[in-house]
PDB file of C-alpha atoms in Angstrom:
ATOM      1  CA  UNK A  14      -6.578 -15.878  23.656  1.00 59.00           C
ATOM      2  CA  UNK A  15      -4.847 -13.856  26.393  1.00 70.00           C
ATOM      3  CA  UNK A  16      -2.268 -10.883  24.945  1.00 80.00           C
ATOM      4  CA  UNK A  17       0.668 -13.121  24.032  1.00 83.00           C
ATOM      5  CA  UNK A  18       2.735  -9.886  22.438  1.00 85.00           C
ATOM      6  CA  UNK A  19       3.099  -7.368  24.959  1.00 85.00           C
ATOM      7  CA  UNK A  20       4.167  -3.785  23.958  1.00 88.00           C
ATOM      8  CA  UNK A  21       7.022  -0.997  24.960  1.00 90.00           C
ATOM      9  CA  UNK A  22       4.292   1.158  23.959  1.00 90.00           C
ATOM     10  CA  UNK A  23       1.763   2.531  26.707  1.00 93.00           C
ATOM     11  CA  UNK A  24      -2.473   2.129  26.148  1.00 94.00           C
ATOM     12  CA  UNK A  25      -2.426   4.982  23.510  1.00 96.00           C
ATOM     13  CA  UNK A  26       0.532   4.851  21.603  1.00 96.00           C
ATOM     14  CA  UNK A  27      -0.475   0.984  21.108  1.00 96.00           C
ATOM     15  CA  UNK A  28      -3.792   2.225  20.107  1.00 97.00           C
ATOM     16  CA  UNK A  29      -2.183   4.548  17.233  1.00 98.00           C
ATOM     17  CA  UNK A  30       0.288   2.735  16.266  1.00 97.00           C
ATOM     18  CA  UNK A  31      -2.082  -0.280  15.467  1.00 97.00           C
ATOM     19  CA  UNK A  32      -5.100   1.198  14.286  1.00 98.00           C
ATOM     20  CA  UNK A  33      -2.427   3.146  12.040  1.00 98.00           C
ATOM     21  CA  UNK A  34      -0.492  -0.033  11.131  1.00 98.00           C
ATOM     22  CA  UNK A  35      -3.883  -2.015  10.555  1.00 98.00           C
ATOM     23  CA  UNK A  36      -4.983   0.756   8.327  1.00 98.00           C
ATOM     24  CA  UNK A  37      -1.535   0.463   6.059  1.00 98.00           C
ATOM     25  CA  UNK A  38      -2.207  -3.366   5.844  1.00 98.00           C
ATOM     26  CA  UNK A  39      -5.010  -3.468   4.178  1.00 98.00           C
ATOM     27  CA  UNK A  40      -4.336  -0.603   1.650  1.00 98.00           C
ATOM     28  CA  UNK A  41      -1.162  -2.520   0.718  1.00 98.00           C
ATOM     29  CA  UNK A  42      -2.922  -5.924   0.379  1.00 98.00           C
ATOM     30  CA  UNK A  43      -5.583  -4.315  -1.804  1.00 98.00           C
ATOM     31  CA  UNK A  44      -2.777  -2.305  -3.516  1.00 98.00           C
ATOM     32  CA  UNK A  45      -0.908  -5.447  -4.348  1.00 98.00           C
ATOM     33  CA  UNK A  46      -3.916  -6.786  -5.742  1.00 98.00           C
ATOM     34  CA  UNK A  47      -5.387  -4.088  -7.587  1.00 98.00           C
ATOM     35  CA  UNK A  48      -1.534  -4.276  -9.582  1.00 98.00           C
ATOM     36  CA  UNK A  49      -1.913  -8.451 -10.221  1.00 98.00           C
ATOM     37  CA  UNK A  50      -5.466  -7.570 -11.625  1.00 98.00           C
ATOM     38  CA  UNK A  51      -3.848  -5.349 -14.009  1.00 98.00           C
ATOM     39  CA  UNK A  52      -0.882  -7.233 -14.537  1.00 97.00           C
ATOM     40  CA  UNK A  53      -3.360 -10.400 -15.812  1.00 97.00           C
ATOM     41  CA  UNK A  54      -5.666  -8.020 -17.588  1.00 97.00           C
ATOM     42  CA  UNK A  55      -3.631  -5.366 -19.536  1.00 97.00           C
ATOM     43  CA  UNK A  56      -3.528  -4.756 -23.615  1.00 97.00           C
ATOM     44  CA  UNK A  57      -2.529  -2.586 -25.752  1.00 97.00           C
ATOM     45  CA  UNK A  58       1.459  -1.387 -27.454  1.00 95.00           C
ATOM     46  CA  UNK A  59       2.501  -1.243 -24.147  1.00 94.00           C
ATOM     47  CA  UNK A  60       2.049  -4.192 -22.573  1.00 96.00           C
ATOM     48  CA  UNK A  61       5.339  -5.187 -21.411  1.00 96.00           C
ATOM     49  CA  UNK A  62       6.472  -2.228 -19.604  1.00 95.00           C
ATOM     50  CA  UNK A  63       3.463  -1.771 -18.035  1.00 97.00           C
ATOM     51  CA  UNK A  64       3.249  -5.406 -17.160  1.00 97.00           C
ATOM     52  CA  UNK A  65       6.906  -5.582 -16.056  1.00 97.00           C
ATOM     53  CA  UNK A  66       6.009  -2.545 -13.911  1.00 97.00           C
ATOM     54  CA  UNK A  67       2.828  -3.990 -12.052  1.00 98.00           C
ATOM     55  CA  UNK A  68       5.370  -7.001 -10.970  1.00 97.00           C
ATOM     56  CA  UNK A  69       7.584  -4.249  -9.229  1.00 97.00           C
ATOM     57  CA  UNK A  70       4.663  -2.386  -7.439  1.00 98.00           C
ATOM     58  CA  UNK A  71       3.250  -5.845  -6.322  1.00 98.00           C
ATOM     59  CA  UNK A  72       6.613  -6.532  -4.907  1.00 98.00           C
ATOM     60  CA  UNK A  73       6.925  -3.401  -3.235  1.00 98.00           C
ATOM     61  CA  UNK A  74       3.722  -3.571  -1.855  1.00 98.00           C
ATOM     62  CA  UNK A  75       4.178  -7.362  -0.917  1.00 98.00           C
ATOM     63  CA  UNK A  76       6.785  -6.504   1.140  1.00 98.00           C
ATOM     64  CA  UNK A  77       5.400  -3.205   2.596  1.00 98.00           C
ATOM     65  CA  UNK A  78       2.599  -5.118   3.530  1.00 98.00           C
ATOM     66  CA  UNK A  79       4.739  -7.992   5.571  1.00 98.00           C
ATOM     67  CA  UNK A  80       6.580  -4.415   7.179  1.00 98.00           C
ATOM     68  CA  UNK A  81       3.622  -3.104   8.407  1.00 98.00           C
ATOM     69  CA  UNK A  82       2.100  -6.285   9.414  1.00 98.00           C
ATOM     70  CA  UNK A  83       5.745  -7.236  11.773  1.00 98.00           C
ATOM     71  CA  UNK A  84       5.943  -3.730  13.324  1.00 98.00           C
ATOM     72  CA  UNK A  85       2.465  -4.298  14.504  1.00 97.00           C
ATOM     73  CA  UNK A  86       3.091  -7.410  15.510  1.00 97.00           C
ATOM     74  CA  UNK A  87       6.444  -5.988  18.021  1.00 96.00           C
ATOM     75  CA  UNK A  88       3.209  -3.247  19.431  1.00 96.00           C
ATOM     76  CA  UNK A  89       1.343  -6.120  20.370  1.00 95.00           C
ATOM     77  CA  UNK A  90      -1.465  -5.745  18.174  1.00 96.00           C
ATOM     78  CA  UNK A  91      -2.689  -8.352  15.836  1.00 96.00           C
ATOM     79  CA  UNK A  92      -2.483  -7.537  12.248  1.00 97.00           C
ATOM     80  CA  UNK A  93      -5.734  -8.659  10.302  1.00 98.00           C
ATOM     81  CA  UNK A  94      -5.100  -9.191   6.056  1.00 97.00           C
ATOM     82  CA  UNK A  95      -7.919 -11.306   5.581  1.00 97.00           C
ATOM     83  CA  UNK A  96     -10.081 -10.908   2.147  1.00 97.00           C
ATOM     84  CA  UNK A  97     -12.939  -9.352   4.693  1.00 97.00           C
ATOM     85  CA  UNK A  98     -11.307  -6.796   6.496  1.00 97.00           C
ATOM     86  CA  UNK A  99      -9.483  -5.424   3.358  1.00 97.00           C
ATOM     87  CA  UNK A 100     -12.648  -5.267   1.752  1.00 96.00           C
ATOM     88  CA  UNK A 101     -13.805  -3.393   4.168  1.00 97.00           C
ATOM     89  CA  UNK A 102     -11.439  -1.033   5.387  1.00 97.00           C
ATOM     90  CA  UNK A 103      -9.030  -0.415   2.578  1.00 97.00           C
ATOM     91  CA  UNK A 104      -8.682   3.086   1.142  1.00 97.00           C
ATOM     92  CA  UNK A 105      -7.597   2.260  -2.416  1.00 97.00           C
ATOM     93  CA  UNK A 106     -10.202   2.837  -5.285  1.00 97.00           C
ATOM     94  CA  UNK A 107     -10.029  -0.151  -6.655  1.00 96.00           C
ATOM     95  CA  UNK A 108      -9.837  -1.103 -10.599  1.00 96.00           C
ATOM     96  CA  UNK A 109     -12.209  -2.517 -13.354  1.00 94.00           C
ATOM     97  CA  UNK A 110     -12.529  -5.780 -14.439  1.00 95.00           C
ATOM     98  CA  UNK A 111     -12.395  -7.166 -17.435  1.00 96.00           C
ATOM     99  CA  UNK A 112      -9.263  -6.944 -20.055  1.00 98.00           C
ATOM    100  CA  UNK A 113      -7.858  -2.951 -19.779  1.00 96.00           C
ATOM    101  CA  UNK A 114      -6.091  -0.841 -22.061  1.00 97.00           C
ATOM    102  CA  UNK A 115      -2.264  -0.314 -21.168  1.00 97.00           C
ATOM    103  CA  UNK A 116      -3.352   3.809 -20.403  1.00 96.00           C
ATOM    104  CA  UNK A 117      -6.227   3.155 -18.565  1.00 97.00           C
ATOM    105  CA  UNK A 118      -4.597   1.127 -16.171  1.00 97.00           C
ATOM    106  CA  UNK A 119      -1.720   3.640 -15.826  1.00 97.00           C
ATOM    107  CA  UNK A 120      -4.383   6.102 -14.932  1.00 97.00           C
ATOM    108  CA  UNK A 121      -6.047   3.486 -12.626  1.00 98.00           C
ATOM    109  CA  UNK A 122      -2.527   2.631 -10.788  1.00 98.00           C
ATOM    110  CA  UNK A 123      -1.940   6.373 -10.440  1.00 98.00           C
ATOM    111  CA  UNK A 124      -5.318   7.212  -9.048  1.00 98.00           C
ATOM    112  CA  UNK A 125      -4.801   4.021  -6.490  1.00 98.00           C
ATOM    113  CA  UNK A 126      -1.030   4.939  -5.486  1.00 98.00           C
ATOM    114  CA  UNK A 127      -2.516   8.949  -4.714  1.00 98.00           C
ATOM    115  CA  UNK A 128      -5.331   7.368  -2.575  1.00 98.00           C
ATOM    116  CA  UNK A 129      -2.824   4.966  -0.402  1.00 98.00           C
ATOM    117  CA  UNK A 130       0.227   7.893  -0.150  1.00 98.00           C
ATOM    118  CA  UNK A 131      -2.568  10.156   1.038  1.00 98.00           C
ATOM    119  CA  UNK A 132      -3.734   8.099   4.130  1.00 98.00           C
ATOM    120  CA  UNK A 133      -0.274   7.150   4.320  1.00 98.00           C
ATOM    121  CA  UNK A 134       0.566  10.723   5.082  1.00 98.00           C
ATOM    122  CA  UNK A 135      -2.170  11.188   7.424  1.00 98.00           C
ATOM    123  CA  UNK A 136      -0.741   7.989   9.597  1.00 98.00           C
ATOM    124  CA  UNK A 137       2.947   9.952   9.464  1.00 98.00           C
ATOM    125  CA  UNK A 138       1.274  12.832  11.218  1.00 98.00           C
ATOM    126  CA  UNK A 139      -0.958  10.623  13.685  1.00 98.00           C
ATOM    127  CA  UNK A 140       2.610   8.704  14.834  1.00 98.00           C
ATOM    128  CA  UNK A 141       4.272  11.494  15.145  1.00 97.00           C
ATOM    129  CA  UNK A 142       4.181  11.464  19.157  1.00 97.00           C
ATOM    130  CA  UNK A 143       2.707   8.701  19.671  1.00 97.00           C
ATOM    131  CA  UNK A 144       5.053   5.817  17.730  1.00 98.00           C
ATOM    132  CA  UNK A 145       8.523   7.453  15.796  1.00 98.00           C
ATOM    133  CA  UNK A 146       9.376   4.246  14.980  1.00 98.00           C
ATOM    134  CA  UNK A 147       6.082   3.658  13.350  1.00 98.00           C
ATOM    135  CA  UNK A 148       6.210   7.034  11.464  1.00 98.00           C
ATOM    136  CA  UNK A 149       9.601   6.384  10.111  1.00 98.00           C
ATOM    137  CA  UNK A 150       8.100   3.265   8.434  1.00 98.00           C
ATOM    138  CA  UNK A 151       5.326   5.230   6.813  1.00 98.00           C
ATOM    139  CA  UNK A 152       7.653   7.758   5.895  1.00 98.00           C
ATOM    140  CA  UNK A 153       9.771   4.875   3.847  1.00 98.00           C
ATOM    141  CA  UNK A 154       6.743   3.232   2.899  1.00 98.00           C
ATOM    142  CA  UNK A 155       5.536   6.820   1.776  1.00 98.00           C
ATOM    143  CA  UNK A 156       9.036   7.771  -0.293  1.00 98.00           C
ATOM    144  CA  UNK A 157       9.143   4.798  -2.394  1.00 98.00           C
ATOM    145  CA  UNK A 158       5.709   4.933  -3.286  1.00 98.00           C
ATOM    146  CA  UNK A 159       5.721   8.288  -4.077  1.00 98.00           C
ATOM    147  CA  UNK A 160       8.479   7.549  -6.207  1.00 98.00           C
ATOM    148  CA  UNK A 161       6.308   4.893  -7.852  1.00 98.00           C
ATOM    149  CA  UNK A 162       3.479   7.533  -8.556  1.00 98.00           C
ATOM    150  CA  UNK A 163       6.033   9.378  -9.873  1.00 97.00           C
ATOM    151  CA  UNK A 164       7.424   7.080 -12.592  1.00 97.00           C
ATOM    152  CA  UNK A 165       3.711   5.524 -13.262  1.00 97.00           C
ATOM    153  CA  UNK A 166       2.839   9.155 -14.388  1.00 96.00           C
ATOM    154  CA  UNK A 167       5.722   9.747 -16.155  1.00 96.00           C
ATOM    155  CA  UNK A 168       4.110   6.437 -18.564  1.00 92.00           C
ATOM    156  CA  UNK A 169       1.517   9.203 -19.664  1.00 88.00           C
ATOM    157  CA  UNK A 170       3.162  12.513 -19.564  1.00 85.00           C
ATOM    158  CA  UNK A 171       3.779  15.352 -22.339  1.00 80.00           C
ATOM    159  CA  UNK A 172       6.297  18.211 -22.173  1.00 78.00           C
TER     160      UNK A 172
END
């Protein structure tokens, strides 16, 4: 098919923002799935806050995800969420299977929010010239989930 979206963007900046925006797709998608996988599989005393929680972080990732996937959309590049390509390409690292204890899948969702907020940072430097409109939506995407690493360590912390 011909190039049915055409861009404000010149060659380049199309080329970073997309790459960058494809990038954020798939580390959301697997993000939001890495929290239902816990969310069907955790045990333990606290099982309902850290169930209730997973539902918020698969919401907020949910509708990251759809963000990302639209602004790349206005650039004129395709976004691609298929099973495959996240498989492939995300940066998140992924949980067991199998039933998991209520901490162990506190660590796990900590360790898998650090992973995605890192490349996430490394996009808001790459879009810095080359897309501020992409940027600013890593830098959102990047603040609330940064707030969400926050809170899921707080689960685990001692003073």
């Amino acid at each position: 098919m011909s190039q049915p979206i055409t861009s404000t963007l010149d060659q380049e900046q199309q080329r970073i923002a997309g790459e960058t925006l494809q990038g954020t797709v798939v580390d959301l998608i697997d993000l939001s799935l890495i929290a239902k996988q816990a969310h069907w599989n955790v045990v333990g005393s606290n099982f309902r806050s850290v169930h209730l929680a997973l539902d918020e972080l698969v919401t907020v990732a949910r509708d990251f995800t759809d963000s990302a996937a639209e602004r790349a959309t206005a650039v004129g590049v395709s976004p691609d969420g298929r099973a495959a390509s996240v498989a492939k390409s995300s940066g998140a690292i992924g949980i067991g299977e199998g039933w998991q204890q209520d901490t162990d899948i506190i660590d796990a969702i900590v360790g898998n929010l650090a992973a995605v907020i890192k490349r996430l940072r490394e996009r808001i430097a790459a879009t810095e010239k080359a897309d501020p409109v992409t940027q600013d939506l890593f830098i959102a995407i990047a603040a609330r989930l940064e707030q969400l690493h926050w809170m899921w360590q707080a689960q685990l912390a001692t003073a």
